[in-house]
């Protein structure tokens, strides 16, 4: 894809001959061919206008929006001119950071995007008032209604005052009144000097008339581009008369939906796949100017097909005819009143009244915040969320205490008995396995939701991935240390291991290292897969590592070299060996022997039997550190891959 460099920052979005081709696969593996989702579409979305990409389901609306916004770059060809830095993308789902109120989310957005502004509170209040959300500022975002969530999504982006908004299906899931409110809000924002482009499946007649420009896609081709009021005259060009009392938007979409390959190519030809913009004949002067321009450039129907890379000349406007009713009249007849400046007031549009013009607060040029600043803001936010997730905290606390007690009871006072060698082994394996399993599964089940938010926020330049990654890693550390220490203390104390602080320190240190490695692995899986796939991939990945952890203890001296090498990759194995060494190594005195003869009464015999008597704890800690770094790097790469930077 070619993103044309803008010499002068432009707030328009222009594109020419955009193709999006995907590979078709059989059973997800074998490539059987390719499919063109977008077939060389062109068009332009102007600043100050609210534009809609419409079309039947599967027409390619979201694909076009993703290609234009830059969310999708692979498999996209063509020329797209957009100033990425000043744009933002609002997803259909409206996912926000959980356990934060509207005000806190706004503060987060402000702190990340405009750290040096002294008037953050003022700005937050102004935006919330304008978006009619001020009365909901203390409510958690997940408690908001669909319409309110959509407005919050817009409010969060407005903080940095982007000039280009892309919205994927902003009205989906909203009732008619709320959807109309949302579109009116977008229209107002557009009038304030923004370029707003959204996909919309099939707008109602009311909503349809709020758009300044519509771009109708069908089978990946543009079948109409221009003002909503010009659809009916445009269709007359091909002798199609929109029935009376039928919404033109419904009609053109239904025509395309029912088409069997005859009408779409004709309409696409008529618009030259988006190169012609249709508008009513409102101003004779404009028409004359255009005619002159066409004559000057010698652009007839044939020459218009010559693809020019110059966007200035690539998209042309046709004026079809005078609209029967102006948009203003239409709105008036719908029951609204207009103030002298043309904005709609009164009656059902009370909400609209609140939409004042944004002050200069929004217009300040913002600098990018430093990574350190982003890290500090993010870690504070993550810590607040961890503390507020009371039920999750309670469950995790109970889990660690109960697991500790269960283990303690199973191995009660066995830690010092020379006749229970196999129990000692099971104990060490059990401790490491339980830590690994818990820490792997938790992020696999919780992170896939989070990654969607991170993807949206990094795409909209709230923060960079590195500070986010660091904040994520460090914010979880205190809780992980506390919970693991509680569990390991209970286990160590109940199993009757020597009451030596340094030995307990080693024991707990190995447990914590294992926990950090497992968490890194869990996060890497959670960042890559959905919950469904991740919950299958997690156990599948951990199973071989567990297998390697219990392999060959009874013939340790005969384990083949290759197998020995492989076992070094299993952090569970390394953890188990380190734990055995911490419990039975370091000149531990003879264990108690209640039987006539205890072969493993002397801990050195056990270490020799397991072939680890010469193994150094430093070496094992180094191995664990390398494995921890490996999984943490993997986690970072998964994050980068998923968030597309
Ligand atoms: N990566 C992809 N691989 C295969 N097919 C794809 C891919 N992306 C999109 N498609 C297909 O392209 C077509 C257009 O998808 P897109 O999501 O852009 O449609 P849409 O017009 O937004 O539809 P809807 O209104 O139903 O959301 C669909 O048939 C979809 O299955």
XYZ file of C-alpha atoms and ligand atoms in Angstrom:
676
model
C 0.000 0.000 0.000
C 1.146 3.485 -0.736
C 0.421 6.105 1.844
C 1.005 9.310 -0.014
C 3.157 11.627 2.030
C 1.430 14.855 2.858
C 3.569 17.906 2.317
C 0.916 20.051 3.935
C -1.122 18.311 6.639
C -4.520 17.623 5.134
C -7.640 16.777 7.036
C -9.270 15.123 4.036
C -9.059 11.417 3.376
C -8.509 10.568 -0.258
C -7.922 7.228 -1.853
C -7.517 5.899 -5.319
C -7.598 2.419 -6.833
C -7.605 0.630 -3.508
C -7.569 -3.151 -3.673
C -7.780 -5.554 -0.788
C -7.148 -9.156 -1.684
C -7.212 -12.076 0.723
C -6.025 -15.637 0.296
C -8.720 -18.265 0.436
C -7.771 -21.366 2.363
C -9.210 -24.821 2.652
C -9.374 -26.106 6.219
C -7.380 -23.010 7.309
C -4.181 -24.397 5.716
C -4.148 -24.951 1.979
C -4.342 -21.794 -0.120
C -6.947 -22.451 -2.785
C -7.054 -19.034 -4.408
C -7.495 -15.350 -3.746
C -10.551 -13.207 -3.234
C -10.817 -9.511 -3.936
C -12.672 -7.796 -1.134
C -12.056 -4.267 -2.457
C -11.803 -3.903 -6.217
C -9.949 -0.719 -7.022
C -12.221 1.744 -5.254
C -11.504 5.461 -5.154
C -13.082 8.307 -3.290
C -12.641 11.165 -0.925
C -13.997 12.138 2.448
C -13.846 15.862 3.049
C -13.082 17.822 6.148
C -16.140 19.289 7.823
C -18.304 16.479 6.513
C -19.871 13.428 8.063
C -19.405 10.586 5.589
C -20.888 7.122 5.669
C -19.625 3.976 4.029
C -22.790 2.014 3.364
C -23.627 -1.211 1.681
C -25.073 -4.679 2.045
C -23.548 -7.109 4.507
C -20.206 -8.419 3.268
C -19.798 -5.566 0.771
C -16.410 -4.645 2.230
C -17.318 -1.623 4.382
C -15.212 -2.568 7.396
C -12.391 -3.659 5.087
C -12.385 -0.227 3.435
C -12.512 1.577 6.781
C -9.648 -0.549 8.112
C -7.587 0.061 4.980
C -8.150 3.825 5.079
C -7.449 4.178 8.783
C -4.307 2.060 8.543
C -5.638 -0.619 10.850
C -5.085 -3.031 8.000
C -2.065 -2.575 5.790
C -1.208 -6.092 4.677
C -2.823 -7.248 1.417
C -3.965 -3.676 0.703
C -2.836 -1.987 -2.516
C -3.518 1.490 -3.846
C -3.006 5.105 -2.919
C -4.345 6.389 0.349
C -3.753 9.941 1.435
C -4.328 10.529 5.100
C -2.582 12.274 7.948
C -2.368 9.297 10.301
C -1.125 11.262 13.264
C -4.289 13.298 13.446
C -6.695 10.395 13.116
C -8.366 7.950 15.465
C -10.381 4.777 15.097
C -13.401 3.958 17.220
C -14.269 0.293 17.219
C -17.733 -1.171 17.149
C -17.430 -2.849 20.553
C -16.561 0.179 22.725
C -14.278 -1.744 25.047
C -12.865 0.420 27.822
C -10.524 -0.261 30.707
C -12.625 -1.955 33.339
C -13.113 -0.760 36.937
C -12.477 2.861 36.048
C -15.131 5.546 36.135
C -15.902 7.815 33.202
C -13.967 10.619 34.861
C -10.974 8.392 35.599
C -10.918 7.167 32.017
C -11.011 10.738 30.801
C -8.187 11.633 33.201
C -6.214 8.634 31.949
C -6.684 9.741 28.369
C -5.682 13.319 29.281
C -2.648 12.251 31.292
C -1.411 10.052 28.485
C -2.097 12.466 25.668
C -1.735 15.967 27.093
C 0.415 15.744 30.218
C 1.482 19.356 30.244
C -1.947 20.930 30.128
C -2.881 22.657 33.350
C -6.522 22.766 32.440
C -7.239 19.043 32.332
C -10.213 19.196 34.699
C -11.724 22.016 32.723
C -11.193 20.138 29.495
C -12.697 16.914 30.881
C -15.771 18.753 32.137
C -16.161 20.572 28.854
C -15.971 17.434 26.747
C -18.259 15.479 29.057
C -20.782 18.301 29.055
C -20.686 18.555 25.310
C -21.195 14.851 24.948
C -23.914 14.844 27.586
C -21.966 12.550 29.866
C -21.188 14.864 32.759
C -23.932 13.398 34.943
C -22.374 9.939 34.465
C -18.796 10.891 35.328
C -18.653 8.799 38.512
C -20.047 5.656 36.921
C -17.836 2.742 35.853
C -17.647 2.590 32.065
C -18.999 -0.973 31.962
C -22.194 0.247 33.650
C -22.985 2.754 30.871
C -25.668 2.170 28.255
C -24.698 1.401 24.646
C -25.207 5.000 23.510
C -23.324 6.385 26.483
C -20.446 3.984 25.868
C -20.245 5.138 22.274
C -20.183 8.763 23.399
C -17.507 7.910 25.953
C -15.394 6.344 23.196
C -15.685 9.584 21.246
C -15.008 11.698 24.351
C -11.827 9.757 25.137
C -10.476 10.402 21.671
C -11.610 14.032 21.590
C -9.102 14.832 24.323
C -6.298 14.922 21.765
C -8.590 16.652 19.282
C -7.967 14.400 16.267
C -9.107 15.855 12.992
C -10.089 12.554 11.416
C -12.435 10.062 13.049
C -13.079 6.570 11.738
C -15.988 4.761 13.364
C -16.967 1.186 12.690
C -20.743 0.791 12.860
C -21.286 3.510 15.505
C -25.029 2.851 15.592
C -24.941 -0.924 15.874
C -26.818 -2.144 18.926
C -28.418 1.257 19.535
C -32.127 1.967 19.356
C -33.395 4.385 16.733
C -33.450 7.466 18.984
C -30.012 6.822 20.465
C -28.584 6.028 17.036
C -29.955 9.326 15.705
C -28.469 11.180 18.689
C -25.121 9.561 18.020
C -25.172 10.525 14.340
C -26.240 14.085 15.171
C -23.325 14.326 17.548
C -20.965 13.126 14.840
C -22.463 15.582 12.397
C -21.872 18.391 14.878
C -18.286 17.289 15.449
C -17.737 17.206 11.700
C -19.069 20.730 11.323
C -16.483 21.876 13.846
C -13.756 21.023 11.373
C -13.294 17.285 11.507
C -13.445 14.571 8.909
C -15.740 11.861 10.172
C -16.077 8.589 8.336
C -18.183 5.737 9.610
C -19.487 2.475 8.305
C -23.185 1.921 8.618
C -25.166 -1.065 7.488
C -28.568 0.305 6.574
C -29.405 3.690 8.105
C -32.955 4.796 8.715
C -34.270 7.659 6.590
C -33.702 10.130 9.442
C -30.119 9.075 10.003
C -29.425 8.906 6.277
C -30.194 12.587 5.907
C -27.700 13.597 8.549
C -24.811 12.476 6.362
C -23.117 14.993 4.143
C -21.631 12.344 1.945
C -22.326 8.677 1.429
C -20.163 6.061 -0.190
C -22.105 2.968 -1.173
C -20.136 -0.216 -1.590
C -21.397 -3.412 -3.164
C -19.249 -6.453 -3.875
C -16.149 -4.393 -3.166
C -17.010 -1.722 -5.748
C -18.288 1.795 -5.321
C -21.816 2.075 -6.691
C -22.472 5.600 -5.477
C -20.611 8.441 -3.893
C -22.083 11.790 -3.098
C -24.776 13.577 -1.203
C -27.703 11.567 0.150
C -30.193 13.764 -1.691
C -28.618 12.913 -5.031
C -29.214 9.156 -4.789
C -32.658 9.277 -6.419
C -31.580 11.409 -9.395
C -28.442 9.310 -9.703
C -30.503 6.128 -10.021
C -32.602 7.789 -12.712
C -29.462 7.753 -14.845
C -29.995 4.037 -15.183
C -33.787 4.367 -15.400
C -34.411 3.154 -11.899
C -37.077 5.059 -10.039
C -37.021 4.868 -6.271
C -40.603 4.137 -5.166
C -42.408 6.895 -3.338
C -42.221 6.621 0.459
C -39.192 4.365 0.146
C -35.941 5.421 1.776
C -33.263 5.906 -0.923
C -30.684 4.301 1.360
C -32.796 1.172 1.783
C -33.566 1.134 -1.888
C -30.035 1.349 -3.251
C -28.801 -1.249 -0.749
C -31.633 -3.627 -1.514
C -31.012 -3.189 -5.239
C -27.354 -4.116 -4.760
C -28.160 -6.951 -2.393
C -30.581 -8.519 -4.855
C -28.365 -7.894 -7.871
C -27.055 -10.855 -9.791
C -24.039 -9.193 -11.309
C -25.822 -6.843 -13.740
C -26.570 -3.610 -11.924
C -23.493 -3.286 -9.715
C -21.004 -3.103 -12.635
C -23.181 -0.485 -14.345
C -23.450 1.713 -11.240
C -19.775 1.234 -10.544
C -18.994 2.313 -14.099
C -21.214 5.348 -13.651
C -19.209 6.482 -10.626
C -15.958 5.267 -12.168
C -15.629 3.160 -9.030
C -15.768 6.151 -6.746
C -13.993 8.755 -8.838
C -17.193 10.744 -9.375
C -18.965 12.404 -6.547
C -22.641 13.159 -7.050
C -24.328 16.184 -5.611
C -27.532 18.081 -6.257
C -27.413 21.077 -8.567
C -27.382 23.637 -5.889
C -25.134 26.305 -7.228
C -24.964 27.146 -10.826
C -21.627 28.778 -10.309
C -20.103 25.585 -8.961
C -21.492 23.660 -11.886
C -20.138 26.116 -14.360
C -16.735 26.076 -12.726
C -16.692 22.311 -12.884
C -17.781 22.227 -16.480
C -15.030 24.674 -17.300
C -12.533 22.555 -15.437
C -13.638 19.413 -17.247
C -13.379 21.241 -20.579
C -9.996 22.679 -19.725
C -8.634 19.295 -18.756
C -10.312 17.638 -21.730
C -11.962 15.108 -19.517
C -14.755 13.311 -21.206
C -16.191 10.008 -20.134
C -13.362 8.099 -21.774
C -10.512 10.163 -20.517
C -11.920 10.123 -17.009
C -10.952 6.503 -16.845
C -7.302 7.366 -17.165
C -6.091 6.821 -13.672
C -4.301 9.818 -12.328
C -2.157 9.688 -9.273
C -2.914 13.292 -8.582
C -5.729 13.259 -6.093
C -6.634 16.839 -6.865
C -7.868 15.694 -10.245
C -8.707 12.096 -9.570
C -12.040 12.680 -7.891
C -14.540 14.798 -9.773
C -17.927 16.101 -8.893
C -21.118 15.842 -10.903
C -24.096 17.925 -10.019
C -27.199 15.998 -10.817
C -30.171 18.196 -10.173
C -31.743 20.525 -7.686
C -32.922 18.561 -4.666
C -36.650 18.545 -4.146
C -36.248 19.580 -0.512
C -33.169 20.931 1.083
C -31.815 19.093 4.091
C -32.721 22.064 6.212
C -36.335 21.894 5.110
C -36.372 18.197 5.720
C -35.172 18.610 9.260
C -37.673 21.381 9.867
C -40.500 19.223 8.650
C -39.277 16.516 11.024
C -40.302 18.746 13.896
C -37.123 20.593 14.774
C -36.458 24.312 14.950
C -33.385 26.053 13.782
C -31.521 28.840 15.371
C -30.082 31.611 13.309
C -26.802 29.748 12.863
C -28.589 26.747 11.496
C -28.189 24.406 14.416
C -31.207 22.397 15.429
C -32.784 23.199 18.749
C -35.787 22.315 20.877
C -38.203 19.388 21.144
C -36.704 15.943 20.814
C -33.357 17.490 20.063
C -32.793 18.803 23.576
C -29.589 16.795 23.684
C -28.337 18.689 20.689
C -28.710 21.922 22.579
C -25.863 20.873 24.819
C -23.474 20.622 21.965
C -21.632 23.896 22.145
C -18.738 24.696 19.946
C -15.567 23.430 21.558
C -13.303 26.135 22.815
C -9.665 26.616 22.105
C -8.873 24.190 24.891
C -9.178 21.467 22.312
C -7.157 23.149 19.651
C -3.819 23.181 21.384
C -1.139 21.285 19.502
C -0.148 18.369 21.699
C 3.321 16.935 22.066
C 3.886 13.219 22.424
C 4.360 12.161 26.021
C 7.571 10.471 27.130
C 7.725 6.702 27.617
C 8.574 7.178 31.287
C 5.525 9.354 31.791
C 3.335 6.797 30.010
C 4.807 4.034 32.177
C 4.001 5.961 35.380
C 0.432 6.757 34.308
C -0.196 3.188 33.178
C 1.241 1.494 36.244
C -0.866 3.726 38.481
C -3.974 2.869 36.484
C -3.196 -0.874 36.501
C -2.543 -0.872 40.250
C -5.868 0.872 40.891
C -7.635 -1.732 38.792
C -5.939 -4.618 40.607
C -6.964 -3.235 44.007
C -10.524 -2.564 42.862
C -11.062 -6.083 41.540
C -12.082 -7.139 45.037
C -13.773 -10.421 44.130
C -10.870 -11.505 41.926
C -8.500 -10.591 44.754
C -10.515 -12.570 47.266
C -10.680 -15.599 44.983
C -6.938 -15.481 44.360
C -6.224 -15.061 48.062
C -8.477 -18.010 48.986
C -6.964 -20.082 46.195
C -3.433 -19.556 47.483
C -4.348 -20.080 51.145
C -6.418 -23.193 50.464
C -3.800 -24.670 48.127
C -1.157 -24.014 50.768
C -3.308 -25.690 53.436
C -4.109 -28.691 51.216
C -0.435 -29.196 50.406
C 0.492 -28.665 54.016
C -1.984 -31.286 55.162
C -0.960 -33.819 52.490
C 2.717 -33.496 53.384
C 2.197 -32.657 57.069
C 5.538 -32.967 58.872
C 6.913 -35.268 56.153
C 9.711 -32.906 55.229
C 12.055 -34.348 57.800
C 11.382 -38.063 57.440
C 14.135 -40.113 55.885
C 11.877 -43.028 54.886
C 9.599 -40.916 52.641
C 11.900 -40.178 49.717
C 9.150 -40.477 47.086
C 6.951 -38.123 49.079
C 9.763 -35.580 49.072
C 9.971 -35.809 45.301
C 6.186 -35.562 44.880
C 6.192 -32.568 47.218
C 8.747 -30.621 45.150
C 7.116 -31.553 41.836
C 3.666 -30.688 43.224
C 4.686 -27.227 44.472
C 6.229 -26.221 41.140
C 3.425 -27.716 39.032
C 0.675 -25.977 41.007
C 2.434 -22.609 40.742
C 3.056 -23.089 37.018
C -0.473 -24.160 36.208
C -2.152 -21.358 38.167
C 0.042 -18.636 36.721
C -0.249 -19.892 33.142
C -4.024 -20.271 33.108
C -4.949 -16.981 34.761
C -3.685 -14.669 31.973
C -4.849 -17.083 29.271
C -8.402 -16.663 30.515
C -8.263 -12.975 31.375
C -5.974 -11.339 28.825
C -7.772 -11.821 25.468
C -10.338 -9.167 26.496
C -7.609 -6.763 27.531
C -5.650 -7.069 24.304
C -8.554 -5.599 22.318
C -8.405 -2.469 24.461
C -4.623 -2.256 24.184
C -4.854 -2.662 20.430
C -7.354 0.179 20.161
C -5.451 2.460 22.519
C -2.040 1.913 20.949
C -3.516 2.341 17.482
C -4.978 5.662 18.607
C -1.552 6.637 20.020
C -2.539 6.774 23.698
C 0.757 5.141 24.572
C 3.587 3.080 23.120
C 3.869 -0.647 23.580
C 7.115 -0.665 25.559
C 5.850 1.444 28.497
C 2.627 -0.545 28.459
C 4.549 -3.820 28.530
C 6.759 -2.639 31.393
C 3.787 -1.353 33.365
C 1.925 -4.623 32.818
C 4.906 -6.663 34.005
C 5.623 -4.572 37.089
C 2.043 -3.876 38.148
C 1.348 -7.569 38.680
C 4.541 -8.166 40.614
C 3.544 -7.086 44.181
C 0.369 -9.155 44.240
C 2.182 -12.137 42.771
C 4.894 -11.896 45.428
C 2.404 -11.525 48.295
C 0.127 -14.396 47.213
C 2.985 -16.779 46.457
C 4.698 -15.934 49.724
C 1.493 -16.702 51.650
C 1.109 -20.070 49.927
C 4.784 -21.042 50.125
C 5.040 -20.037 53.792
C 2.065 -22.227 54.696
C 3.496 -25.171 52.731
C 7.013 -24.785 54.101
C 5.853 -24.443 57.678
C 3.272 -27.274 57.642
C 5.518 -29.769 55.868
C 8.074 -29.394 58.660
C 11.065 -28.267 56.609
C 14.054 -26.875 58.547
C 13.218 -23.510 60.156
C 16.116 -21.735 58.476
C 15.296 -18.327 57.018
C 17.901 -18.514 54.258
C 16.621 -21.953 53.198
C 13.059 -20.656 53.143
C 14.317 -17.664 51.129
C 15.738 -20.019 48.503
C 12.552 -22.102 48.513
C 10.339 -19.011 48.064
C 12.709 -17.462 45.500
C 12.491 -20.542 43.279
C 8.696 -20.562 43.645
C 8.540 -16.895 42.630
C 10.853 -17.340 39.652
C 8.711 -20.229 38.424
C 5.618 -18.122 38.924
C 7.076 -15.255 36.850
C 8.104 -17.586 34.036
C 4.676 -19.234 33.995
C 2.982 -15.841 33.954
C 5.129 -14.753 30.992
C 4.137 -17.884 29.127
C 0.453 -17.402 30.018
C 0.507 -13.773 28.888
C 2.223 -14.692 25.616
C -0.553 -17.237 24.939
C -3.299 -14.859 26.138
C -1.979 -12.133 23.836
C -1.917 -14.447 20.847
C -5.065 -16.556 21.138
C -8.734 -16.097 21.971
C -10.010 -17.516 25.274
C -11.321 -20.630 23.501
C -8.106 -21.361 21.622
C -5.886 -20.244 24.494
C -7.541 -22.574 26.979
C -6.631 -25.437 24.641
C -3.156 -24.157 23.772
C -2.231 -23.476 27.428
C -2.578 -27.022 28.767
C -1.167 -28.413 25.501
C 1.966 -26.301 25.925
C 2.400 -26.972 29.591
C 1.873 -30.772 29.320
C 5.233 -31.574 27.663
C 7.002 -29.290 30.130
C 5.414 -31.247 32.968
C 6.375 -34.513 31.298
C 9.980 -33.371 31.145
C 9.742 -32.325 34.798
C 9.016 -35.817 36.059
C 11.129 -37.739 33.559
C 13.878 -40.076 34.681
C 14.265 -39.350 38.390
C 14.673 -43.075 39.064
C 17.449 -43.488 36.441
C 18.874 -39.982 36.590
C 22.470 -41.058 35.907
C 21.437 -42.837 32.681
C 19.372 -40.045 31.141
C 20.629 -39.559 27.557
C 22.507 -36.342 26.829
C 19.896 -35.090 24.316
C 17.134 -35.614 26.833
C 19.143 -33.858 29.485
C 19.515 -30.912 27.146
C 15.798 -30.883 26.364
C 14.968 -30.876 30.059
C 16.803 -27.582 30.434
C 14.038 -25.981 28.347
C 11.393 -27.073 30.812
C 11.260 -24.388 33.470
C 9.136 -26.794 35.514
C 11.981 -29.347 35.518
C 14.571 -26.711 36.364
C 12.273 -25.397 39.116
C 11.764 -28.873 40.576
C 15.513 -29.621 40.617
C 16.244 -26.235 42.204
C 13.548 -26.807 44.817
C 14.935 -30.270 45.711
C 18.373 -28.749 46.055
C 17.066 -25.919 48.256
C 15.292 -28.391 50.524
C 17.875 -31.192 50.702
C 21.118 -29.501 49.711
C 23.435 -27.137 51.544
C 24.620 -29.679 54.145
C 21.212 -30.458 55.481
C 21.578 -32.709 58.534
C 20.404 -36.350 58.533
C 16.637 -36.762 58.371
C 14.679 -38.567 61.060
C 14.344 -42.300 60.529
C 11.460 -44.152 62.178
C 12.083 -47.383 60.195
C 14.845 -49.901 60.851
C 16.874 -48.553 57.907
C 16.401 -45.364 55.887
C 18.378 -45.490 52.689
C 17.697 -41.821 52.009
C 18.135 -40.709 55.590
C 21.182 -38.763 54.568
C 19.930 -36.076 52.108
C 23.201 -36.376 50.152
C 22.135 -39.906 49.105
C 18.958 -38.522 47.607
C 20.874 -35.807 45.763
C 23.328 -38.409 44.452
C 20.500 -40.724 43.428
C 18.937 -37.850 41.454
C 22.353 -36.984 40.007
C 22.136 -33.368 41.179
C 24.616 -33.425 44.036
C 27.128 -31.310 42.089
C 24.608 -28.949 40.595
C 25.065 -25.350 41.613
C 22.159 -23.217 42.720
C 23.654 -20.296 40.786
C 23.532 -22.365 37.635
C 19.889 -23.289 38.224
C 18.927 -19.685 39.000
C 20.723 -18.570 35.833
C 18.774 -21.137 33.829
C 15.518 -19.921 35.366
C 16.501 -16.314 34.604
C 17.234 -17.159 30.962
C 13.900 -18.967 30.671
C 12.112 -16.054 32.309
C 13.694 -13.621 29.841
C 12.796 -15.955 26.975
C 9.102 -16.006 27.895
C 9.055 -12.276 28.621
C 10.557 -11.544 25.197
C 8.030 -13.933 23.654
C 5.308 -12.044 25.468
C 6.587 -8.717 24.118
C 6.732 -10.094 20.573
C 3.184 -11.446 20.898
C 2.051 -8.007 22.041
C 3.796 -6.320 19.131
C 2.407 -8.792 16.646
C -1.119 -8.422 17.973
C -1.050 -4.660 18.228
C 0.442 -4.365 14.780
C 3.422 -2.120 15.373
N -9.003 -11.492 6.293
C -10.032 -11.981 5.602
N -9.996 -13.226 5.100
C -11.016 -13.720 4.379
N -12.144 -13.050 4.106
C -12.248 -11.809 4.578
C -11.209 -11.208 5.365
N -11.603 -9.961 5.697
C -12.835 -9.797 5.160
N -13.216 -10.900 4.498
C -14.473 -11.097 3.780
O -14.688 -9.940 3.036
C -16.067 -9.645 2.978
C -16.266 -8.212 3.405
O -15.983 -8.127 4.792
P -16.296 -6.796 5.604
O -16.193 -7.098 7.034
O -15.458 -5.702 5.083
O -17.813 -6.576 5.188
P -18.869 -5.516 5.699
O -19.390 -4.838 4.517
O -18.273 -4.664 6.754
O -19.962 -6.501 6.306
P -20.925 -6.323 7.572
O -21.824 -5.173 7.295
O -21.686 -7.609 7.581
O -20.055 -6.134 8.765
C -16.756 -10.644 3.880
O -17.345 -11.638 3.067
C -15.660 -11.209 4.705
O -15.920 -12.555 5.011
